[in-house]
CSV table of C-alpha atoms and ligand atoms in Angstrom, one decimal:
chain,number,residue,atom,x,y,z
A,292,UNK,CA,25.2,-28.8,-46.4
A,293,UNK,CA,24.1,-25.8,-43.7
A,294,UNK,CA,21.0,-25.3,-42.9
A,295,UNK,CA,19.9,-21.7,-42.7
A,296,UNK,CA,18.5,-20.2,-39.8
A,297,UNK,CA,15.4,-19.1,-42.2
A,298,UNK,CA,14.5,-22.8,-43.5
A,299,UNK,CA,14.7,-23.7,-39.0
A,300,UNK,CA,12.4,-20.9,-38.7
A,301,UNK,CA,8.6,-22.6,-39.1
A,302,UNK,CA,10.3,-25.0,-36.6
A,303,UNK,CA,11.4,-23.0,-34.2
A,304,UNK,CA,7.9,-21.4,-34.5
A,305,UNK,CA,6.0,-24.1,-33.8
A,306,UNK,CA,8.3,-25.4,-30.8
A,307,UNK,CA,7.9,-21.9,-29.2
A,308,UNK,CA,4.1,-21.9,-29.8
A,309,UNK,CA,3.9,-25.5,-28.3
A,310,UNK,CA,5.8,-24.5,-25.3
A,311,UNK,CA,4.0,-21.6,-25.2
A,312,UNK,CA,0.4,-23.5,-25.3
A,313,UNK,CA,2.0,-25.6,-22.6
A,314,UNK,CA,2.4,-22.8,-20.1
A,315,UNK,CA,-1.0,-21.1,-20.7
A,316,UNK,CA,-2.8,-22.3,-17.8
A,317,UNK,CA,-6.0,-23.9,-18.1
A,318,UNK,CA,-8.5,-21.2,-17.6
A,319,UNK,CA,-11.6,-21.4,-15.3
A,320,UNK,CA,-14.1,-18.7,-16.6
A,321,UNK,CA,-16.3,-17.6,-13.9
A,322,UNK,CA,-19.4,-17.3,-16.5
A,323,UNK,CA,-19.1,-21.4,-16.4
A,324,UNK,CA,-19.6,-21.2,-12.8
A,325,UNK,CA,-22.7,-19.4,-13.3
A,326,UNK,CA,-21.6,-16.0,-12.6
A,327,UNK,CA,-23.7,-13.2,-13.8
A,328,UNK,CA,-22.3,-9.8,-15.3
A,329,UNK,CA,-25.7,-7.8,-14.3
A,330,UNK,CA,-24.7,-6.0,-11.3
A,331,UNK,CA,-27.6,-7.6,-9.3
A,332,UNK,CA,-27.2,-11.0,-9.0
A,333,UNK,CA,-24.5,-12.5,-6.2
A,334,UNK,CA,-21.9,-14.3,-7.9
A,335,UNK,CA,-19.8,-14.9,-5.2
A,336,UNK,CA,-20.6,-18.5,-5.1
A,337,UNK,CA,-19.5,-18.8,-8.9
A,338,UNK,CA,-16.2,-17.1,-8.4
A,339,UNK,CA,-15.8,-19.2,-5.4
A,340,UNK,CA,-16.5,-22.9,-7.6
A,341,UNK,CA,-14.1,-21.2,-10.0
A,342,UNK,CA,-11.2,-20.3,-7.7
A,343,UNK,CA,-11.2,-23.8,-5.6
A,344,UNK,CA,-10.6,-25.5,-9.6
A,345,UNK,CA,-8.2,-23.9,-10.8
A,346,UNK,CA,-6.6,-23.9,-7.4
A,347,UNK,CA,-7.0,-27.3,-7.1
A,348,UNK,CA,-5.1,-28.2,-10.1
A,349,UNK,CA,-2.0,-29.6,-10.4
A,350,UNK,CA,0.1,-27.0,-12.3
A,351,UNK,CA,-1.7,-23.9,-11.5
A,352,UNK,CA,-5.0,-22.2,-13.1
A,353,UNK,CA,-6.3,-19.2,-14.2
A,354,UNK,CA,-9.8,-17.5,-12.7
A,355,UNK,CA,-11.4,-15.3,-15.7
A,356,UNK,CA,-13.5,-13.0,-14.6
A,357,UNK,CA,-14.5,-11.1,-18.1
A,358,UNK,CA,-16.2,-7.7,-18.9
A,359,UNK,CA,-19.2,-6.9,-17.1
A,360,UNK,CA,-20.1,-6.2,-13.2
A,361,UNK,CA,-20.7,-8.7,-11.0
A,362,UNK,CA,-21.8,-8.0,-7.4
A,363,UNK,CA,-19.6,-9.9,-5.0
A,364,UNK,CA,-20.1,-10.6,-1.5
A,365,UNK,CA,-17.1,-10.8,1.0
A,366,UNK,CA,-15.2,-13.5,0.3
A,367,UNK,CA,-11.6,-15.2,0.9
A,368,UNK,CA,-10.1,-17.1,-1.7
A,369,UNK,CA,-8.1,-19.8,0.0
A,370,UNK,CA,-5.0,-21.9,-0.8
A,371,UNK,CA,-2.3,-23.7,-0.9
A,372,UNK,CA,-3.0,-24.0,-4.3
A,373,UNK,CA,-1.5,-27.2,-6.4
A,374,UNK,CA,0.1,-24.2,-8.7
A,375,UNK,CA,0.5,-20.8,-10.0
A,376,UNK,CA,-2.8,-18.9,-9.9
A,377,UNK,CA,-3.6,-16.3,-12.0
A,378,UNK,CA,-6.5,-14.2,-11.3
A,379,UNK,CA,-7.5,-12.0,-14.4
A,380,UNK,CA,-10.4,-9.4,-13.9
A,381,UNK,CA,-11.4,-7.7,-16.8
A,382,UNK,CA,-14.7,-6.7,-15.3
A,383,UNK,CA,-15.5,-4.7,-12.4
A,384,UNK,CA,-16.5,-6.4,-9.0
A,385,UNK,CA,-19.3,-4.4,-6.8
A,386,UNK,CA,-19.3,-5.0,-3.3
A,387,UNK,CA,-22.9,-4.5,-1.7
A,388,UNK,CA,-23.8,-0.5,-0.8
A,389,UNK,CA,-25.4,-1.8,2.6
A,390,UNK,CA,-23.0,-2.0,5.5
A,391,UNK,CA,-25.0,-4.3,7.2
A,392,UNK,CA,-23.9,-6.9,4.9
A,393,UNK,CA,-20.6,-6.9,5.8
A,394,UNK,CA,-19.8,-9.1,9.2
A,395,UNK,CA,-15.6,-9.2,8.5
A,396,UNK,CA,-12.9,-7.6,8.2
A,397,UNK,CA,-12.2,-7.5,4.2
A,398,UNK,CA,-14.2,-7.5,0.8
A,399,UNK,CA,-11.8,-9.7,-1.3
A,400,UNK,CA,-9.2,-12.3,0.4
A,401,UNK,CA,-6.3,-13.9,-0.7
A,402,UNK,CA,-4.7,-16.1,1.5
A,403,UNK,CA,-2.3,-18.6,2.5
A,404,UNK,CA,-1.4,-18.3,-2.0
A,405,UNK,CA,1.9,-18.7,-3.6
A,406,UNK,CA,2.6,-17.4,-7.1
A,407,UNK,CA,-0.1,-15.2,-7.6
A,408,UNK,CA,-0.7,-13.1,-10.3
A,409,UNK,CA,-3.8,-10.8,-10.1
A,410,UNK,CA,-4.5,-8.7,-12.8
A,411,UNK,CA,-6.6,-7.9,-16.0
A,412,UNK,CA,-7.0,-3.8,-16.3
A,413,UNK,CA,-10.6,-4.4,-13.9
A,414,UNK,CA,-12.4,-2.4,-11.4
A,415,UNK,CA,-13.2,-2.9,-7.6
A,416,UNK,CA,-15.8,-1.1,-7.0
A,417,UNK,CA,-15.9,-0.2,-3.0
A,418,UNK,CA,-18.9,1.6,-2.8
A,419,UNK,CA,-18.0,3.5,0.5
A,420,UNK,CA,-20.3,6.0,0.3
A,421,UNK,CA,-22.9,5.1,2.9
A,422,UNK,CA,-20.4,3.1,4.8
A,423,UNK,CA,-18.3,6.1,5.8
A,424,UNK,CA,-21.4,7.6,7.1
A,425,UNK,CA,-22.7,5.4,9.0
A,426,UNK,CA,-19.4,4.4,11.0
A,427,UNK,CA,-17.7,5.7,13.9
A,428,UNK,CA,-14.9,4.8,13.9
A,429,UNK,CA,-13.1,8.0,13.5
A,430,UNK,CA,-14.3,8.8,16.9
A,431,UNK,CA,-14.9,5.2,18.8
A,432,UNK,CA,-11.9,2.9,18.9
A,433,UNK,CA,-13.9,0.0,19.5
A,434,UNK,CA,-16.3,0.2,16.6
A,435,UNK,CA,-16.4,-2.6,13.9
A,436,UNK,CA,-14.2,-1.7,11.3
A,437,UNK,CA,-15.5,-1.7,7.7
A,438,UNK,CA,-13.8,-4.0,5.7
A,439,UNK,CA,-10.5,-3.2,3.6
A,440,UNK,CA,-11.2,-3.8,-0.1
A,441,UNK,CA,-8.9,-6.5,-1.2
A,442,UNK,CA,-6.8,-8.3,2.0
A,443,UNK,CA,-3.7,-10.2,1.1
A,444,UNK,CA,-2.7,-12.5,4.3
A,445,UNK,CA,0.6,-14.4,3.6
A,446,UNK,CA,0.6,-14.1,0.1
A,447,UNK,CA,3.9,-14.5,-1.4
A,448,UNK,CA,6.3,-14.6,-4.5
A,449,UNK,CA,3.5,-12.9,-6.0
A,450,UNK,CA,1.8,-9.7,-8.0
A,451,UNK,CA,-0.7,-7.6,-8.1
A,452,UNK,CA,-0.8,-5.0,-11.2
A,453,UNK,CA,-3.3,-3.1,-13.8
A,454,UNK,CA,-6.4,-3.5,-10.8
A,455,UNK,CA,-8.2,-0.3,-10.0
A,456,UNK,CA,-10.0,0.1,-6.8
A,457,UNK,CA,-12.5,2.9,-6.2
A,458,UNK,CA,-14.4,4.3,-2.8
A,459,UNK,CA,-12.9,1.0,-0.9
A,460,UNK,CA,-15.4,1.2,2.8
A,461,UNK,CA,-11.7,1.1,4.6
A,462,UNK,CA,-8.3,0.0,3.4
A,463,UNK,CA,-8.2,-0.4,-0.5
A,464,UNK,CA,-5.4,-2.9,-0.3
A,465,UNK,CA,-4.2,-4.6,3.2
A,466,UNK,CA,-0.9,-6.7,3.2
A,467,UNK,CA,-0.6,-9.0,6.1
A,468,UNK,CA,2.4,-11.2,6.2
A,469,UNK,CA,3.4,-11.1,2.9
A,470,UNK,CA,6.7,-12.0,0.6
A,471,UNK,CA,7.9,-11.1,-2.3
A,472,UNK,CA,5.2,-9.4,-3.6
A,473,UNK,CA,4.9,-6.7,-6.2
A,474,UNK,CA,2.1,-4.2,-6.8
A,475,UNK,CA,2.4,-2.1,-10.1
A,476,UNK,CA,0.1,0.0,-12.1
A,477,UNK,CA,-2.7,0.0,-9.4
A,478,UNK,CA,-5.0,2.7,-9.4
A,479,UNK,CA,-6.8,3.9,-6.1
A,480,UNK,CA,-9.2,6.6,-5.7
A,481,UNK,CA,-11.7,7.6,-2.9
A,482,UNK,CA,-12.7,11.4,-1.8
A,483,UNK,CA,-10.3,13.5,0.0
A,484,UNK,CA,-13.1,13.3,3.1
A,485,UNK,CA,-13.3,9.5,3.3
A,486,UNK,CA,-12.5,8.2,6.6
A,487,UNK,CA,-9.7,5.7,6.7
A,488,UNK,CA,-9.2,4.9,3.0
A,489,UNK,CA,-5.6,4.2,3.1
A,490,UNK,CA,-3.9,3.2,-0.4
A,491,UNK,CA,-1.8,0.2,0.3
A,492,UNK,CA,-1.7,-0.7,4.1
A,493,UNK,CA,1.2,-3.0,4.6
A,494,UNK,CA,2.1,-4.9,8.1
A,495,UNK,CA,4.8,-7.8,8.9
A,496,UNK,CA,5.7,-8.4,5.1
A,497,UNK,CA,9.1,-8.5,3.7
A,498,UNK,CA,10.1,-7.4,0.2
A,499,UNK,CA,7.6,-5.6,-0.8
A,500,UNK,CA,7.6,-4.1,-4.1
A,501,UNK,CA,5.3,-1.1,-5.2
A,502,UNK,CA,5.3,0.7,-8.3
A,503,UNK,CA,4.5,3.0,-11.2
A,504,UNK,CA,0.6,3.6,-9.8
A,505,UNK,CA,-1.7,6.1,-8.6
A,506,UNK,CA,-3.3,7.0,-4.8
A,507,UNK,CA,-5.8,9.5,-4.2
A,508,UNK,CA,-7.9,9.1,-0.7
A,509,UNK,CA,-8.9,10.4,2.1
A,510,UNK,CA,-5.9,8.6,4.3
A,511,UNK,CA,-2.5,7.8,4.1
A,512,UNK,CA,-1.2,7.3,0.6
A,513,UNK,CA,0.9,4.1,1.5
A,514,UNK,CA,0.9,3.3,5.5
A,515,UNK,CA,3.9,0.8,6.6
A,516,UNK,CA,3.6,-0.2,9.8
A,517,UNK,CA,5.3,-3.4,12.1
A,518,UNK,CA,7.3,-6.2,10.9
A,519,UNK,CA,7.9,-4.4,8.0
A,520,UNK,CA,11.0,-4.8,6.4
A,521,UNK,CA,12.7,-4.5,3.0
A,522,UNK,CA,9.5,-2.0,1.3
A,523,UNK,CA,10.4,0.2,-2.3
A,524,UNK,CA,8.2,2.5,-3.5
A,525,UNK,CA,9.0,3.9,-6.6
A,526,UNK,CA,7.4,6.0,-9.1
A,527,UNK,CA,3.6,6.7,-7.1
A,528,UNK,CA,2.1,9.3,-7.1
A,529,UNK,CA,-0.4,10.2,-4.1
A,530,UNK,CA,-2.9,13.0,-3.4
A,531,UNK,CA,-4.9,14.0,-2.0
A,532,UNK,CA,-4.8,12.0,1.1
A,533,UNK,CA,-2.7,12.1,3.8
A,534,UNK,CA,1.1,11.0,2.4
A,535,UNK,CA,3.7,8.8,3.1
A,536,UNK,CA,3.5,7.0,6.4
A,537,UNK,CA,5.6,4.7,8.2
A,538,UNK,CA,3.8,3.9,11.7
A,539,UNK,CA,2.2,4.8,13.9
A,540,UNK,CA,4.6,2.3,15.8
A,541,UNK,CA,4.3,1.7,19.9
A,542,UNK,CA,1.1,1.7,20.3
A,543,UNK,CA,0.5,-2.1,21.3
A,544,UNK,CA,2.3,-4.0,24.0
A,545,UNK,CA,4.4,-5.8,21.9
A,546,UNK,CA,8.2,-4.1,20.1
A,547,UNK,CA,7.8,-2.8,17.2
A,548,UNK,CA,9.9,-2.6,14.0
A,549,UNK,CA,9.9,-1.5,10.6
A,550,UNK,CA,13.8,-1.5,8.6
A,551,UNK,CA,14.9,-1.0,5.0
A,552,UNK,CA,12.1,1.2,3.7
A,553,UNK,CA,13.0,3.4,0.6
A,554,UNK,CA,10.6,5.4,-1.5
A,555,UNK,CA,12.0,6.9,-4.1
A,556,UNK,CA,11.2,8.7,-7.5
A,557,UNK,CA,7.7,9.8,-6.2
A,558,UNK,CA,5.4,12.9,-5.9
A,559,UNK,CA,2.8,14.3,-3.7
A,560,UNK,CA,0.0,16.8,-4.5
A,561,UNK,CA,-1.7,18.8,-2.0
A,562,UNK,CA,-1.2,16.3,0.8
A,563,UNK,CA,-1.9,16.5,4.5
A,564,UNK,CA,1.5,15.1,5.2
A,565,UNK,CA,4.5,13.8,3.0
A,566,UNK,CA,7.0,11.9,4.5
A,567,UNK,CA,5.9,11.1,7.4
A,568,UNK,CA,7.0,8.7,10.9
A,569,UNK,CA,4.7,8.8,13.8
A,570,UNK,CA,5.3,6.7,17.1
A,571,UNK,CA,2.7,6.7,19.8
A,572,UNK,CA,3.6,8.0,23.4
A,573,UNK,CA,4.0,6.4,26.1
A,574,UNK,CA,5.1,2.8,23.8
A,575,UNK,CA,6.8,0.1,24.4
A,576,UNK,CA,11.1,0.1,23.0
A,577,UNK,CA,10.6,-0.4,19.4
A,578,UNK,CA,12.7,0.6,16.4
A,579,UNK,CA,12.4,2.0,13.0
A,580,UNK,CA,15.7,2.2,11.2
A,581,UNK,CA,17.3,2.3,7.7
A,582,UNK,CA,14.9,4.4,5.7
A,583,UNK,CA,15.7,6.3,2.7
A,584,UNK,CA,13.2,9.0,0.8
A,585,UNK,CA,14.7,9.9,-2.2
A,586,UNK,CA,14.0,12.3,-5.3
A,587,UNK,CA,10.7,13.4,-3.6
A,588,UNK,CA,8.4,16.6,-5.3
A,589,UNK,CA,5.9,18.0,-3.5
A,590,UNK,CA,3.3,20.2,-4.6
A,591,UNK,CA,0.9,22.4,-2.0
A,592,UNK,CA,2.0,20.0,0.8
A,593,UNK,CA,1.0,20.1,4.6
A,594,UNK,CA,4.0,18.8,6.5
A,595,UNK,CA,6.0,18.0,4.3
A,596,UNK,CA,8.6,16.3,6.1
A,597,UNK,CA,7.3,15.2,9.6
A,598,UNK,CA,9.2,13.2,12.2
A,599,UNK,CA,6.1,12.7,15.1
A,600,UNK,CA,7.1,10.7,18.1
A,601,UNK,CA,3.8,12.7,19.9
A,602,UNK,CA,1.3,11.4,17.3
A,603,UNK,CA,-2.2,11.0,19.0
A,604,UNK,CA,-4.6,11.6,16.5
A,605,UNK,CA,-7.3,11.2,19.3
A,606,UNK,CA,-7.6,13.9,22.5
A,607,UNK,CA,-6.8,13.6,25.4
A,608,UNK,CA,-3.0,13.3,24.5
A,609,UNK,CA,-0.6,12.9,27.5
A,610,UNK,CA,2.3,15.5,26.6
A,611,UNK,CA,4.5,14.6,28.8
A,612,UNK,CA,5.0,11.1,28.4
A,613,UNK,CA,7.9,9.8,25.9
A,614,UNK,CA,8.0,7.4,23.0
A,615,UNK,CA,10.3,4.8,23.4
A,616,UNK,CA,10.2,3.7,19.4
A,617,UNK,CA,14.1,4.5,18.5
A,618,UNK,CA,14.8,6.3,15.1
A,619,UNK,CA,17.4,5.7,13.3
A,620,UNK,CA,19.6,6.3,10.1
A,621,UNK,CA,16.7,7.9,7.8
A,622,UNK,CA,17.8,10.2,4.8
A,623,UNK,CA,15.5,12.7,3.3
A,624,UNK,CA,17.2,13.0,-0.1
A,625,UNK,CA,16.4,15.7,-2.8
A,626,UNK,CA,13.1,16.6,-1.8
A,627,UNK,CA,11.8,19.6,-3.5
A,628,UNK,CA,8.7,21.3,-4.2
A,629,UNK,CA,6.6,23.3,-2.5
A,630,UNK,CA,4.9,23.5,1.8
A,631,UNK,CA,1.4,24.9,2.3
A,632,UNK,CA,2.7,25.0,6.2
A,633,UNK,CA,5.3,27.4,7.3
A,634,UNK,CA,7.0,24.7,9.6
A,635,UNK,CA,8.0,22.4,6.4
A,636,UNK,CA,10.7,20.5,8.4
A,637,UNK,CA,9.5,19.1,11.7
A,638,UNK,CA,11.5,16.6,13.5
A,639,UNK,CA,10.3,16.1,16.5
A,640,UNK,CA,12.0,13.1,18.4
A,641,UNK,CA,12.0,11.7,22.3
A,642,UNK,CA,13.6,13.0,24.9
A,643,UNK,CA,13.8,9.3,26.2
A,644,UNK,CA,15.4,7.9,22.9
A,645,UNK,CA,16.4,10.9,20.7
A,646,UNK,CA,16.8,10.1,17.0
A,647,UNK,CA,20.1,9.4,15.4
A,648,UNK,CA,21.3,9.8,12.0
A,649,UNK,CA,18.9,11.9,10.4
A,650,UNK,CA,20.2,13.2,7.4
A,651,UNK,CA,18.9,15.9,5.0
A,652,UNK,CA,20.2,16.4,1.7
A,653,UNK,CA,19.8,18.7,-0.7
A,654,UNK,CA,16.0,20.1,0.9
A,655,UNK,CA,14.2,22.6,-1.5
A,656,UNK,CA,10.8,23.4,-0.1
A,657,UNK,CA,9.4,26.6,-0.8
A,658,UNK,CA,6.2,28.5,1.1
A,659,UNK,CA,4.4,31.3,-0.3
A,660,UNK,CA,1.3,31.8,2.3
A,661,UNK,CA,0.9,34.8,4.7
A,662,UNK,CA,2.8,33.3,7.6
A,663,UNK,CA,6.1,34.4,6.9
A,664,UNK,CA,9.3,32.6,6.2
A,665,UNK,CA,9.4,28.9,5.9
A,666,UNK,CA,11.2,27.5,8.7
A,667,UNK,CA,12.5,23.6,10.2
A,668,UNK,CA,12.0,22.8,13.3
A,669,UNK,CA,14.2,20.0,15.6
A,670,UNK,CA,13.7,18.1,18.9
A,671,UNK,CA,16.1,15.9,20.8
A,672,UNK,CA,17.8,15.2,17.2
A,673,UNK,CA,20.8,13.8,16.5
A,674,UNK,CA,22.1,14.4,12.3
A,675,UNK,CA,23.4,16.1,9.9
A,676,UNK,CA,22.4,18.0,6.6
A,677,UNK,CA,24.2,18.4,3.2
A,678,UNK,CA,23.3,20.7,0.4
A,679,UNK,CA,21.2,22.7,-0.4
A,680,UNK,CA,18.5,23.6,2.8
A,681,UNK,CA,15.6,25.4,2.3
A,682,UNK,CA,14.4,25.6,4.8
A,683,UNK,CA,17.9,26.2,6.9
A,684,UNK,CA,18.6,23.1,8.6
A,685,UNK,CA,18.1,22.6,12.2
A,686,UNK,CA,20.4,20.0,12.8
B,1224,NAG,C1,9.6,-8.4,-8.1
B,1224,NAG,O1,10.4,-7.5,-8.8
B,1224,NAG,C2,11.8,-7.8,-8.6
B,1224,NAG,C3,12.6,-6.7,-9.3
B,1224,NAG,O2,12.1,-6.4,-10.6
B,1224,NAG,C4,12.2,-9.2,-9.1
B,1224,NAG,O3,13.5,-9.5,-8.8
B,1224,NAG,C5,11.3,-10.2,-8.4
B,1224,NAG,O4,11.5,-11.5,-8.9
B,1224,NAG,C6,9.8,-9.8,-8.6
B,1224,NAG,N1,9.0,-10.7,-7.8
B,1224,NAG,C7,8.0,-11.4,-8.4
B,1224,NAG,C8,7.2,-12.3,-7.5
B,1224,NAG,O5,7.7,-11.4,-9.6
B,1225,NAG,C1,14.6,8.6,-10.4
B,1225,NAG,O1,14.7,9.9,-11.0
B,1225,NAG,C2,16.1,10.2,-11.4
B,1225,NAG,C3,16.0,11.6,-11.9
B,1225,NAG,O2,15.4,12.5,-11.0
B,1225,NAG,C4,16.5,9.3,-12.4
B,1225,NAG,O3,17.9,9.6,-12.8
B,1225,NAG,C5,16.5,7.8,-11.9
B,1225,NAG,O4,16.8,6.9,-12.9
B,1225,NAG,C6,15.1,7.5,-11.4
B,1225,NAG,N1,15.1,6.2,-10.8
B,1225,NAG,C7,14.0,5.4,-10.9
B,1225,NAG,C8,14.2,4.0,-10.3
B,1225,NAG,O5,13.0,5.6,-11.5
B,1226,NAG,C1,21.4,3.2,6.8
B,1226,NAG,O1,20.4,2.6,5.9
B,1226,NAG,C2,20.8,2.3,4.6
B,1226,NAG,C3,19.6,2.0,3.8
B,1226,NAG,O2,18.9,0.9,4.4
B,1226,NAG,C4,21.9,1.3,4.7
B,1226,NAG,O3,22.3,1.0,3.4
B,1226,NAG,C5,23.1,1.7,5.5
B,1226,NAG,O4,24.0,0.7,5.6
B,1226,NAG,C6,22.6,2.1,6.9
B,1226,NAG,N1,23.7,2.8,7.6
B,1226,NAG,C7,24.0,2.5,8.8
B,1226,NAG,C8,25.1,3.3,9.4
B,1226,NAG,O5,23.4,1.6,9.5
């Protein structure tokens, strides 16, 4: 007798949706925690009583946080956790307007978490506005910095996806010695004016995955800066803002290094800068190596391929000294599109430690305003190009 793969089929049914039921995690509903959805009352204490349960239990948890607003104040949500965490917002979380109620560094924290899955198709809701204005940081480097909207510190074999954050007060999204983590399907927006609203800020974290989402700010698109290594961006879209950045490196007293970057598949709209390195001078030896851009389009963008080893966004800028951050092996692949600055190749490298194996392949960048021809422009460069250059290549 056989017995037909239709007459197993309630069976296998019901095993699946056992097994299933068995790896839904028990779900900690911030509403249970007292958490109110009226955009006035702070239920930061109720997301906190949820978090530290399902964190606490063995097997993992999942925080709900469901439709509605709830006003959050700054808060870290802590682990090791006894499990998987997920952390679903389907709501929106407002941080407080005043920034005198902000005395750290970050809005949301994640930290010391393993296997954590944020998501949920919610909102974070900065509220910037008076916060930009009322900080001076663009001109005082010892200022108090506004905090970053959501902070990851040592988060790992984790991801964070379908989350929209609007009008952060300073970073949107900070990663801090982090592994194995992948962003996808993030939304970011803050006004082209807003002072140091980078998209996704990340420092000392290793494979780093970003994909699929949106940036438009007022600062750099997606910054990576040291102790970086092993970082793909595909398929992002930024502007406005201020593009693609890897650095500013050298300008602490410790070497620097960011390695294996690529960012591929990804376009630009009326930036201030696309592909971007910047290194501080004087700095200490430091290295960025092994960086790939690839199948770029730019449209209406300032700068759009920028090698800066003078970068000193601040006057007064000593000219003569040198950076010591070393540049190496970085391809600029099929990037195409159009410059809204004559100059749409600038590589401009130190005389100290002039950069080695540049390569640009297949360049297509066209400029149409009233200064003339588009042109590249090289310093102390070591390369090659292949391809199609426009501008002609200067290597
Ligand atoms: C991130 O994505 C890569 C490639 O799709 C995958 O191999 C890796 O396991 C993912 N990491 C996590 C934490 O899901
Ligand atoms: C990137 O775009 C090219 C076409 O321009 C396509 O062939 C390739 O599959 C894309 N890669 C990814 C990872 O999206
Ligand atoms: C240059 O960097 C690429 C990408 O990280 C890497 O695959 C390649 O081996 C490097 N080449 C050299 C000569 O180091």
């Amino acid at each position: 007798m056989t017995v037909s793969f239709i007459h197993l089929l309630p069976l296998l049914l019901s095993v699946a949706a056992a097994a299933f039921r068995h790896h839904t995690p028990a779900t900690f509903n911030v509403l249970s925690y007292g958490a109110l959805p009226n955009r006035i009352t702070d239920s930061t204490k109720a997301f906190l009583g949820a978090w530290y349960d399902a964190c606490g239990r063995e097997g993992g948890g999942r925080v709900l946080v469901p439709q509605g607003t709830y006003m959050i104040d700054s808060v870290v949500f802590a682990g090791p956790c006894k499990g998987p965490i997920d952390f679903i917002i389907k709501g929106s979380l407002e941080a407080s307007s005043n920034p005198k109620k902000f005395f750290v560094d970050h809005w949301i924290g994640f930290r010391y978490v393993d296997r954590l899955r944020v998501g949920g198709g919610g909102f974070l809701l900065g509220h910037g506005g008076a916060a930009w204005h009322h900080n001076d940081c663009a001109t005082n480097s010892r200022c108090r910095p506004l905090p970053v909207t959501m902070r990851l510190d040592f988060v790992t074999n984790s991801i964070i996806s379908d989350i929209r954050s609007i009008n952060s007060k300073n970073s949107h999204f900070n990663l801090f010695a982090c592994h194995n983590l992948n962003m996808s399907n993030i939304r970011i927006s803050a006004p082209e004016d807003s002072p140091n609203t980078d998209g996704i800020h990340i420092g000392s974290s290793t494979k780093i995955k970003i994909r699929d989402s949106m940036i438009s700010t007022g600062d750099d698109c997606i910054s990576i800066l040291s102790g970086s290594h092993d970082i793909e961006v595909t398929r992002v879209h930024c502007g406005p803002g201020h593009g693609f950045s890897i650095g500013s490196l050298g300008g602490s007293h410790f070497k620097e290094f960011v390695t294996g970057i690529v960012i591929r598949n990804s376009t630009l709209h009326g930036t201030q800068n696309g592909l971007r390195i910047k290194t501080w001078a004087p700095s200490m030896p430091s290295l960025a190596s092994d960086i790939i851009f690839d199948d770029i389009i730019m449209v209406d963008v300032s700068n759009p391929i920028f090698i800066d080893q003078q970068y000193c966004p601040r006057p007064p800028c000593n000219l003569k000294a040198q950076s010591k951050v070393r540049i190496k092996n970085v391809t600029f692949r099929k990037v195409r599109g159009t410059s809204s600055s004559k100059v749409a190749v600038k590589i401009q490298c130190s005389k100290h430690v002039p950069c080695q194996g540049i390569n640009l392949v297949n360049i297509n960048l066209a400029y149409r305003g009233p200064e003339g021809q588009v042109e590249s422009s090289c310093f102390n460069v070591q390369g090659k190009s292949y391809g199609l250059q426009l501008p002609s290549g200067c290597l």
